[in-house]
């Protein structure tokens, strides 16, 4: 589902800096070879994530849900010189492709991929975070928030993708699927939590941006 009229979406894309050649190749190879290529962030959202990261200038980024590494490479653009991005995915088949493209993008030393279930890996990472990007299984968004909120550095940000879930969060449909339920619970949780100030950006599939106060 596309929230914006097609021509407005196209106009926004054509007035947004191009994705790098490496990212364009990664996008193409993902579309050609990997299941569910819709999950890849893509040009506009990639530039949004890169811009947020450049504004925040994080030393430590945690990404939950790597997929083929598109968003990781975009988020890494804002890292400080000694910065690192840790990214987690449960699908081990993706690791080669992520490594290959991280190297092509010149970010190989900065992107550290962990293969496994994020609910188990997050507590084992001995870091505190300036920026967290939540983009894995939607049922666990609230759990991921709980796992990271105590490990955030001052003025850190938590960004969560797909929080509008193609508009399903406002559909009356019952029973709701578990992913929609997970996202509804997450959005309500964030809205009620005084530890963050949040804004839901209705871009692409919805980005929840939380500033830890
Ligand atoms: N951030 C990527 C897209 C991520 S797609 C981008 O924007 O380009 C979601 C990913 O979450 C999938 O690759 C899936 O394998 C992963 N995932 C799902 N459940 C997970 C879990 N419990 N732990 C870690 N990764 C998980
Ligand atoms: Ca996503």
Coordinates of N, CA and C and ligand atoms in Angstrom, one line a residue:
X1 N 0.8 -1.2 0.0 CA 0.0 0.0 0.0 C 0.9 1.3 0.0
X2 N 0.4 2.2 -0.7 CA 1.2 3.4 -0.9 C 0.3 4.6 -0.4
X3 N 0.7 5.3 0.6 CA -0.2 6.3 1.2 C -0.2 7.6 0.4
X4 N 0.9 7.9 -0.3 CA 0.9 9.2 -1.1 C 0.4 8.9 -2.5
X5 N -0.2 9.9 -3.2 CA -0.6 9.8 -4.6 C 0.7 9.5 -5.4
X6 N 0.6 8.7 -6.4 CA 1.8 8.2 -7.1 C 2.7 9.4 -7.6
X7 N 2.1 10.5 -8.1 CA 2.9 11.5 -8.7 C 3.6 12.3 -7.6
X8 N 3.0 12.4 -6.4 CA 3.7 13.1 -5.3 C 4.9 12.2 -4.8
X9 N 4.6 10.9 -4.7 CA 5.7 10.0 -4.3 C 6.9 10.1 -5.3
X10 N 6.5 10.1 -6.6 CA 7.6 10.2 -7.6 C 8.3 11.6 -7.5
X11 N 7.6 12.6 -7.3 CA 8.2 14.0 -7.1 C 9.1 14.0 -5.9
X12 N 8.7 13.4 -4.8 CA 9.6 13.3 -3.6 C 10.8 12.5 -3.9
X13 N 10.7 11.4 -4.6 CA 11.9 10.6 -5.0 C 12.8 11.4 -5.9
X14 N 12.3 12.2 -6.8 CA 13.1 12.8 -7.8 C 13.7 14.1 -7.2
X15 N 13.3 14.5 -6.0 CA 13.9 15.7 -5.4 C 14.5 15.2 -4.1
X16 N 15.1 14.0 -4.1 CA 15.8 13.5 -3.0 C 17.1 13.0 -3.6
X17 N 18.2 13.2 -2.9 CA 19.6 12.8 -3.4 C 19.5 11.3 -3.8
X18 N 20.2 11.0 -4.9 CA 20.2 9.6 -5.4 C 20.8 8.7 -4.3
X19 N 20.4 7.4 -4.4 CA 21.1 6.4 -3.6 C 22.5 6.1 -4.3
X20 N 23.5 5.7 -3.6 CA 24.8 5.4 -4.2 C 24.6 4.2 -5.1
X21 N 25.7 4.1 -6.0 CA 25.7 2.9 -6.9 C 25.6 1.6 -6.2
X22 N 26.4 1.5 -5.1 CA 26.4 0.3 -4.3 C 25.0 0.0 -3.7
X23 N 24.3 1.0 -3.2 CA 23.0 0.8 -2.7 C 22.0 0.4 -3.8
X24 N 22.1 1.0 -5.0 CA 21.3 0.7 -6.1 C 21.5 -0.8 -6.5
X25 N 22.8 -1.2 -6.6 CA 23.1 -2.6 -6.9 C 22.5 -3.6 -5.8
X26 N 22.7 -3.2 -4.6 CA 22.1 -4.0 -3.5 C 20.6 -4.2 -3.7
X27 N 19.9 -3.1 -4.0 CA 18.5 -3.1 -4.2 C 18.2 -4.0 -5.3
X28 N 18.9 -3.9 -6.4 CA 18.6 -4.8 -7.6 C 18.9 -6.3 -7.3
X29 N 20.0 -6.5 -6.6 CA 20.3 -8.0 -6.4 C 19.3 -8.5 -5.4
X30 N 18.8 -7.7 -4.4 CA 17.8 -8.2 -3.5 C 16.5 -8.5 -4.2
X31 N 16.1 -7.6 -5.1 CA 14.8 -7.9 -5.9 C 15.0 -9.1 -6.7
X32 N 16.2 -9.4 -7.3 CA 16.3 -10.5 -8.2 C 16.5 -11.9 -7.4
X33 N 17.1 -11.9 -6.2 CA 17.5 -13.1 -5.6 C 16.9 -13.5 -4.3
X34 N 16.3 -12.5 -3.6 CA 16.0 -12.7 -2.2 C 14.5 -12.7 -2.0
X35 N 14.0 -13.5 -1.1 CA 12.5 -13.6 -0.8 C 12.1 -12.3 -0.2
X36 N 10.9 -11.9 -0.5 CA 10.2 -10.7 0.1 C 11.0 -9.4 0.0
X37 N 11.4 -9.1 -1.3 CA 12.2 -7.9 -1.4 C 11.5 -6.6 -1.0
X38 N 10.2 -6.6 -0.8 CA 9.5 -5.4 -0.4 C 10.0 -4.9 1.0
X39 N 10.7 -5.8 1.7 CA 11.1 -5.5 3.1 C 12.3 -4.5 3.0
X40 N 13.0 -4.4 1.9 CA 14.2 -3.5 1.8 C 13.7 -2.1 1.9
X41 N 14.4 -1.2 2.7 CA 14.0 0.2 2.9 C 13.9 0.9 1.6
X42 N 14.8 0.9 0.7 CA 14.7 1.5 -0.6 C 15.2 3.0 -0.6
X43 N 15.1 3.6 -1.7 CA 15.7 4.9 -2.0 C 15.3 6.0 -1.0
X44 N 14.0 6.3 -0.9 CA 13.5 7.5 -0.1 C 13.8 7.2 1.4
X45 N 13.3 6.0 1.8 CA 13.5 5.8 3.3 C 15.0 5.6 3.6
X46 N 15.8 5.1 2.7 CA 17.2 5.0 2.9 C 17.8 6.4 3.2
X47 N 17.4 7.3 2.3 CA 17.9 8.7 2.5 C 17.4 9.3 3.8
X48 N 16.2 9.0 4.2 CA 15.7 9.5 5.4 C 16.5 9.0 6.6
X49 N 16.7 7.7 6.6 CA 17.5 7.1 7.7 C 18.9 7.6 7.7
X50 N 19.5 7.8 6.5 CA 20.9 8.4 6.5 C 20.9 9.8 7.0
X51 N 19.9 10.5 6.7 CA 19.8 11.9 7.2 C 19.6 12.0 8.7
X52 N 18.7 11.2 9.2 CA 18.6 11.1 10.7 C 19.9 10.8 11.3
X53 N 20.6 9.8 10.8 CA 21.9 9.4 11.4 C 22.9 10.5 11.3
X54 N 22.9 11.2 10.2 CA 23.9 12.3 10.1 C 23.5 13.4 11.0
X55 N 22.2 13.6 11.3 CA 21.8 14.6 12.3 C 22.2 14.2 13.7
X56 N 22.1 12.9 14.0 CA 22.4 12.4 15.4 C 23.9 12.2 15.6
X57 N 24.6 11.9 14.6 CA 26.1 11.6 14.7 C 26.3 10.5 15.7
X58 N 25.7 9.4 15.6 CA 25.9 8.3 16.7 C 27.2 7.7 16.7
X59 N 27.6 7.3 17.9 CA 28.8 6.4 18.1 C 28.4 5.0 18.1
X60 N 27.3 4.6 18.6 CA 26.8 3.3 18.6 C 25.4 3.2 18.1
X61 N 25.2 2.4 17.0 CA 23.9 2.1 16.5 C 23.5 0.7 16.6
X62 N 22.3 0.4 17.0 CA 21.8 -1.0 17.0 C 20.7 -1.1 16.0
X63 N 20.8 -2.1 15.1 CA 19.7 -2.3 14.2 C 19.2 -3.7 14.4
X64 N 17.9 -3.8 14.6 CA 17.2 -5.1 14.8 C 16.4 -5.5 13.5
X65 N 17.0 -6.4 12.8 CA 16.4 -6.8 11.5 C 17.2 -6.2 10.3
X66 N 18.3 -7.0 9.9 CA 19.3 -6.5 8.9 C 18.7 -6.7 7.5
X67 N 18.1 -7.8 7.3 CA 17.7 -8.3 5.9 C 19.0 -8.2 5.0
X68 N 19.0 -7.6 3.9 CA 20.2 -7.6 3.0 C 21.1 -6.4 3.3
X69 N 20.9 -5.6 4.3 CA 21.8 -4.6 4.8 C 21.6 -3.2 4.2
X70 N 20.5 -3.0 3.5 CA 20.3 -1.7 2.9 C 20.2 -0.6 4.0
X71 N 19.3 -0.8 4.9 CA 19.2 0.2 6.0 C 20.4 0.3 6.8
X72 N 21.1 -0.8 7.1 CA 22.4 -0.7 7.9 C 23.4 0.2 7.2
X73 N 23.6 0.0 5.9 CA 24.6 0.9 5.2 C 24.1 2.3 5.2
X74 N 22.8 2.6 5.1 CA 22.4 4.0 5.2 C 22.6 4.6 6.5
X75 N 22.2 3.8 7.6 CA 22.4 4.3 9.0 C 23.9 4.5 9.3
X76 N 24.8 3.7 8.7 CA 26.2 3.8 9.0 C 26.8 5.1 8.5
X77 N 26.1 5.7 7.5 CA 26.6 7.0 6.9 C 26.8 8.1 8.0
X78 N 26.0 8.1 9.0 CA 26.1 9.1 10.0 C 27.1 8.8 11.2
X79 N 27.6 7.6 11.2 CA 28.5 7.2 12.4 C 29.7 8.1 12.5
X80 N 30.2 8.4 13.7 CA 31.4 9.1 13.9 C 32.6 8.2 13.4
X81 N 33.8 8.8 13.4 CA 34.9 8.1 12.8 C 35.2 6.7 13.5
X82 N 35.0 6.7 14.8 CA 35.2 5.4 15.6 C 33.9 4.7 15.8
X83 N 32.8 5.1 15.2 CA 31.5 4.6 15.4 C 31.3 3.1 14.9
X84 N 30.4 2.4 15.5 CA 30.1 1.1 15.0 C 28.5 0.9 15.0
X85 N 28.1 0.1 14.0 CA 26.7 -0.3 13.9 C 26.6 -1.8 14.1
X86 N 25.9 -2.2 15.1 CA 25.6 -3.7 15.4 C 24.2 -4.0 14.8
X87 N 24.2 -5.0 14.0 CA 22.9 -5.4 13.3 C 22.6 -6.8 13.5
X88 N 21.4 -7.2 13.8 CA 21.0 -8.5 14.1 C 20.0 -9.1 13.1
X89 N 20.2 -10.3 12.7 CA 19.2 -11.0 11.9 C 19.2 -12.4 12.2
X90 N 18.0 -13.0 12.2 CA 17.8 -14.4 12.5 C 18.1 -15.3 11.3
X91 N 18.2 -14.7 10.1 CA 18.4 -15.5 8.9 C 19.8 -15.5 8.5
X92 N 20.5 -16.7 8.7 CA 21.9 -16.8 8.4 C 22.2 -16.7 6.9
X93 N 21.2 -17.0 6.1 CA 21.5 -17.0 4.7 C 21.8 -15.6 4.1
X94 N 21.5 -14.6 4.9 CA 21.7 -13.2 4.5 C 23.1 -12.7 4.7
X95 N 23.9 -13.4 5.5 CA 25.1 -12.8 6.0 C 26.1 -12.5 4.9
X96 N 26.3 -13.4 4.0 CA 27.3 -13.2 2.9 C 27.0 -11.9 2.1
X97 N 25.7 -11.8 1.8 CA 25.3 -10.6 1.0 C 25.6 -9.3 1.8
X98 N 25.2 -9.3 3.1 CA 25.4 -8.2 3.9 C 26.9 -7.8 4.0
X99 N 27.8 -8.9 4.2 CA 29.2 -8.6 4.3 C 29.8 -8.1 3.0
X100 N 29.3 -8.6 1.8 CA 29.8 -8.2 0.5 C 29.4 -6.7 0.3
X101 N 28.2 -6.4 0.6 CA 27.8 -5.0 0.3 C 28.4 -4.0 1.3
X102 N 28.5 -4.4 2.6 CA 29.1 -3.5 3.6 C 30.6 -3.2 3.1
X103 N 31.2 -4.2 2.6 CA 32.6 -4.0 2.1 C 32.6 -3.1 0.9
X104 N 31.7 -3.3 -0.1 CA 31.6 -2.5 -1.3 C 31.3 -1.0 -0.9
X105 N 30.5 -0.8 0.2 CA 30.2 0.5 0.6 C 31.3 1.1 1.5
X106 N 32.3 0.4 1.8 CA 33.4 0.9 2.6 C 33.1 0.9 4.0
X107 N 32.1 0.2 4.5 CA 31.7 0.2 5.9 C 32.0 -1.0 6.6
X108 N 32.8 -1.9 6.0 CA 33.0 -3.3 6.6 C 33.5 -3.3 8.0
X109 N 34.4 -2.4 8.4 CA 34.9 -2.4 9.7 C 33.9 -1.9 10.7
X110 N 32.9 -1.1 10.2 CA 32.0 -0.4 11.1 C 30.7 -1.2 11.3
X111 N 30.3 -2.1 10.4 CA 29.1 -2.9 10.5 C 29.4 -4.3 11.1
X112 N 28.8 -4.6 12.2 CA 29.0 -5.9 12.8 C 27.7 -6.6 12.9
X113 N 27.6 -7.7 12.1 CA 26.4 -8.5 12.0 C 26.4 -9.6 13.0
X114 N 25.2 -9.8 13.7 CA 25.0 -10.9 14.6 C 23.9 -11.7 14.1
X115 N 24.2 -13.0 13.9 CA 23.1 -13.9 13.4 C 22.5 -14.6 14.6
X116 N 21.1 -14.5 14.7 CA 20.4 -15.2 15.8 C 19.1 -14.4 16.1
X117 N 18.4 -14.9 17.1 CA 17.2 -14.3 17.6 C 17.5 -13.0 18.3
X118 N 17.0 -11.9 17.9 CA 17.3 -10.6 18.5 C 17.0 -10.5 20.0
X119 N 15.9 -11.3 20.4 CA 15.5 -11.2 21.8 C 16.6 -11.8 22.7
X120 N 17.4 -12.7 22.1 CA 18.5 -13.4 22.8 C 19.8 -12.6 22.7
X121 N 20.0 -12.0 21.5 CA 21.3 -11.3 21.2 C 21.4 -10.0 21.9
X122 N 20.3 -9.2 21.9 CA 20.4 -7.8 22.5 C 20.9 -7.8 23.9
X123 N 20.4 -8.7 24.8 CA 20.9 -8.6 26.2 C 22.4 -9.0 26.3
X124 N 22.9 -9.7 25.2 CA 24.3 -10.1 25.3 C 25.3 -9.1 24.8
X125 N 24.8 -8.0 24.2 CA 25.6 -7.0 23.7 C 26.0 -6.0 24.8
X126 N 27.3 -5.8 25.0 CA 27.7 -5.0 26.1 C 27.9 -3.6 25.6
X127 N 26.9 -2.9 25.2 CA 27.0 -1.5 24.6 C 25.8 -0.7 25.2
X128 N 26.0 0.6 25.0 CA 24.8 1.5 25.2 C 24.7 2.3 23.8
X129 N 23.5 2.7 23.5 CA 23.1 3.1 22.1 C 22.8 4.6 22.0
X130 N 23.2 5.1 20.9 CA 22.8 6.5 20.5 C 21.6 6.4 19.6
X131 N 21.5 5.3 18.8 CA 20.4 5.2 17.8 C 20.1 3.7 17.7
X132 N 18.8 3.4 17.8 CA 18.3 2.0 17.6 C 17.3 2.1 16.5
X133 N 17.4 1.1 15.6 CA 16.4 1.0 14.5 C 15.7 -0.3 14.7
X134 N 14.4 -0.3 15.0 CA 13.7 -1.6 15.2 C 12.9 -1.9 13.9
X135 N 13.3 -3.1 13.3 CA 12.7 -3.4 12.0 C 12.6 -4.9 11.8
X136 N 12.5 -5.7 12.9 CA 12.4 -7.2 12.7 C 10.9 -7.6 12.9
X137 N 10.7 -8.8 13.5 CA 9.3 -9.3 13.6 C 8.5 -8.3 14.4
X138 N 7.3 -8.0 13.9 CA 6.4 -7.0 14.4 C 5.8 -7.3 15.8
X139 N 5.7 -8.7 16.0 CA 5.1 -9.2 17.3 C 6.0 -8.8 18.4
X140 N 7.3 -8.6 18.2 CA 8.2 -8.4 19.3 C 8.6 -6.9 19.4
X141 N 8.0 -5.9 18.7 CA 8.4 -4.5 18.8 C 8.5 -4.0 20.3
X142 N 7.4 -4.3 21.0 CA 7.3 -3.8 22.4 C 8.5 -4.4 23.3
X143 N 8.7 -5.7 23.0 CA 9.8 -6.4 23.7 C 11.2 -5.7 23.4
X144 N 11.4 -5.4 22.1 CA 12.6 -4.8 21.7 C 12.8 -3.4 22.4
X145 N 11.7 -2.7 22.4 CA 11.7 -1.4 23.1 C 12.1 -1.6 24.6
X146 N 11.5 -2.5 25.2 CA 11.8 -2.8 26.7 C 13.3 -3.2 26.8
X147 N 13.8 -4.0 25.9 CA 15.2 -4.4 26.0 C 16.2 -3.3 25.8
X148 N 15.9 -2.3 25.0 CA 16.9 -1.2 24.7 C 16.7 0.1 25.5
X149 N 15.5 0.3 26.0 CA 15.2 1.6 26.6 C 16.1 1.9 27.8
X150 N 16.5 0.9 28.5 CA 17.5 1.1 29.7 C 18.9 1.2 29.2
X151 N 19.2 1.0 28.0 CA 20.6 1.0 27.5 C 20.8 2.1 26.5
X152 N 19.9 3.2 26.6 CA 20.1 4.3 25.7 C 21.0 5.4 26.3
X153 N 21.8 6.0 25.5 CA 22.6 7.1 25.9 C 21.7 8.3 25.9
X154 N 22.1 9.4 26.7 CA 21.4 10.6 26.7 C 21.1 11.1 25.3
X155 N 19.9 11.6 25.1 CA 19.5 12.2 23.8 C 19.6 11.1 22.7
X156 N 19.5 9.9 23.1 CA 19.4 8.8 22.1 C 18.1 8.8 21.4
X157 N 18.1 8.1 20.3 CA 16.8 7.9 19.5 C 16.5 6.5 19.2
X158 N 15.2 6.1 19.3 CA 14.7 4.8 18.9 C 13.8 5.1 17.7
X159 N 14.1 4.4 16.6 CA 13.2 4.6 15.4 C 12.7 3.2 15.0
X160 N 11.4 3.1 14.8 CA 10.8 1.8 14.4 C 10.0 2.0 13.1
X161 N 10.3 1.0 12.3 CA 9.7 1.0 10.9 C 8.4 0.2 10.8
X162 N 7.6 0.6 9.8 CA 6.3 -0.1 9.5 C 5.2 0.0 10.5
X163 N 5.3 1.1 11.3 CA 4.3 1.2 12.4 C 2.9 1.5 11.9
X164 N 2.7 1.8 10.6 CA 1.3 2.0 10.0 C 0.9 0.7 9.4
X165 N 1.8 -0.2 9.1 CA 1.5 -1.6 8.6 C 0.4 -1.6 7.5
X166 N 0.8 -0.9 6.4 CA -0.1 -0.7 5.3 C -1.5 -0.2 5.6
X167 N -1.6 0.5 6.7 CA -2.9 1.1 7.2 C -3.7 0.2 8.1
X168 N -3.2 -1.0 8.3 CA -4.0 -2.0 9.1 C -4.2 -1.5 10.5
X169 N -3.3 -0.6 11.0 CA -3.5 -0.2 12.4 C -4.7 0.6 12.6
X170 N -5.4 1.1 11.5 CA -6.6 1.8 11.7 C -7.8 1.1 11.2
X171 N -7.6 -0.1 10.7 CA -8.7 -0.9 10.1 C -9.5 -1.5 11.3
X172 N -10.8 -1.6 11.1 CA -11.7 -2.2 12.1 C -11.7 -3.7 12.2
X173 N -11.1 -4.3 11.1 CA -11.1 -5.7 11.0 C -10.8 -6.5 12.2
X174 N -11.6 -7.5 12.5 CA -11.3 -8.4 13.6 C -11.6 -9.9 13.2
X175 N -10.9 -10.9 13.6 CA -9.7 -10.7 14.5 C -8.5 -10.1 13.8
X176 N -7.7 -9.4 14.5 CA -6.5 -8.8 13.9 C -5.4 -9.8 13.8
X177 N -4.5 -9.7 12.8 CA -3.4 -10.6 12.8 C -2.3 -10.2 13.9
X178 N -1.5 -11.2 14.2 CA -0.6 -10.9 15.3 C 0.4 -9.8 15.1
X179 N 0.7 -9.5 13.8 CA 1.7 -8.4 13.5 C 1.0 -7.1 13.8
X180 N -0.3 -7.0 13.3 CA -1.0 -5.7 13.5 C -1.2 -5.5 15.0
X181 N -1.5 -6.6 15.8 CA -1.7 -6.4 17.2 C -0.4 -6.0 17.9
X182 N 0.8 -6.5 17.4 CA 2.1 -6.2 17.9 C 2.4 -4.7 17.7
X183 N 2.0 -4.2 16.5 CA 2.3 -2.8 16.2 C 1.4 -1.9 16.9
X184 N 0.1 -2.2 17.1 CA -0.8 -1.4 17.9 C -0.3 -1.3 19.3
X185 N 0.1 -2.4 19.9 CA 0.6 -2.4 21.3 C 1.8 -1.5 21.4
X186 N 2.7 -1.6 20.4 CA 4.0 -0.8 20.4 C 3.6 0.7 20.3
X187 N 2.8 1.0 19.4 CA 2.5 2.5 19.2 C 1.8 3.0 20.5
X188 N 1.0 2.2 21.1 CA 0.3 2.7 22.3 C 1.3 2.8 23.5
X189 N 2.2 1.9 23.5 CA 3.2 1.8 24.6 C 4.1 3.1 24.5
X190 N 4.6 3.4 23.3 CA 5.5 4.5 23.1 C 4.7 5.8 23.5
X191 N 3.5 5.9 23.0 CA 2.7 7.1 23.2 C 2.5 7.3 24.7
X192 N 2.4 6.3 25.5 CA 2.2 6.4 27.0 C 3.4 6.5 27.8
X193 N 4.6 6.3 27.2 CA 5.8 6.2 28.0 C 6.5 7.6 28.1
X194 N 6.6 8.1 29.3 CA 7.1 9.4 29.6 C 8.7 9.5 29.4
X195 N 9.3 8.4 29.2 CA 10.8 8.4 28.9 C 11.1 8.8 27.5
X196 N 10.1 8.8 26.6 CA 10.4 9.2 25.3 C 9.4 10.3 24.8
X197 N 9.9 11.2 23.9 CA 9.0 12.0 23.1 C 9.0 11.5 21.7
X198 N 7.8 11.3 21.2 CA 7.7 10.6 19.9 C 6.9 11.3 18.9
X199 N 7.3 11.0 17.6 CA 6.5 11.5 16.5 C 6.4 10.4 15.5
X200 N 5.2 10.2 15.0 CA 4.9 9.2 14.0 C 5.0 9.9 12.6
X201 N 6.0 9.6 11.9 CA 6.2 10.1 10.5 C 5.4 9.3 9.5
X202 N 4.4 9.8 8.9 CA 3.6 9.0 8.0 C 4.3 8.8 6.6
X203 N 5.5 8.5 6.6 CA 6.2 8.3 5.3 C 6.4 6.8 5.1
X204 N 6.3 6.4 3.8 CA 6.4 5.0 3.4 C 5.4 4.2 4.2
X205 N 5.9 3.3 5.1 CA 4.9 2.4 5.9 C 4.8 2.9 7.3
X206 N 5.3 4.2 7.6 CA 5.2 4.7 8.9 C 6.5 4.5 9.7
X207 N 7.1 5.6 10.1 CA 8.3 5.5 11.0 C 8.0 6.2 12.3
X208 N 8.1 5.5 13.4 CA 8.0 6.0 14.7 C 9.4 6.5 15.2
X209 N 9.5 7.8 15.5 CA 10.8 8.3 15.9 C 10.6 8.8 17.4
X210 N 11.4 8.1 18.2 CA 11.3 8.4 19.7 C 12.6 9.0 20.2
X211 N 12.5 10.2 20.8 CA 13.7 10.8 21.4 C 13.7 10.4 22.9
X212 N 14.8 9.9 23.4 CA 14.8 9.5 24.8 C 15.1 10.7 25.6
X213 N 14.2 11.1 26.6 CA 14.4 12.3 27.3 C 14.9 12.1 28.7
Ligands
LIG1 N1 16.1 -3.3 7.9 C1 16.0 -3.9 6.6 C2 14.7 -4.8 6.5 C3 14.5 -5.8 7.6 S1 13.3 -7.0 7.1 C4 15.9 -2.8 5.5 O1 15.3 -1.8 5.8 O2 16.4 -3.0 4.4 C5 13.1 -7.8 8.7 C6 14.2 -8.8 9.0 O3 14.0 -9.2 10.4 C7 14.2 -10.1 8.2 O4 15.5 -10.2 7.5 C8 14.1 -11.2 9.2 O5 14.9 -12.3 9.0 C9 14.5 -10.5 10.5 N2 13.9 -11.1 11.8 C10 12.7 -11.5 12.0 N3 12.5 -12.0 13.2 C11 13.7 -11.8 13.8 C12 14.2 -12.1 15.1 N4 13.4 -12.6 16.1 N5 15.5 -11.8 15.4 C13 16.3 -11.2 14.5 N6 15.9 -10.9 13.2 C14 14.6 -11.2 12.9
LIG2 CA1 10.9 -2.4 7.4

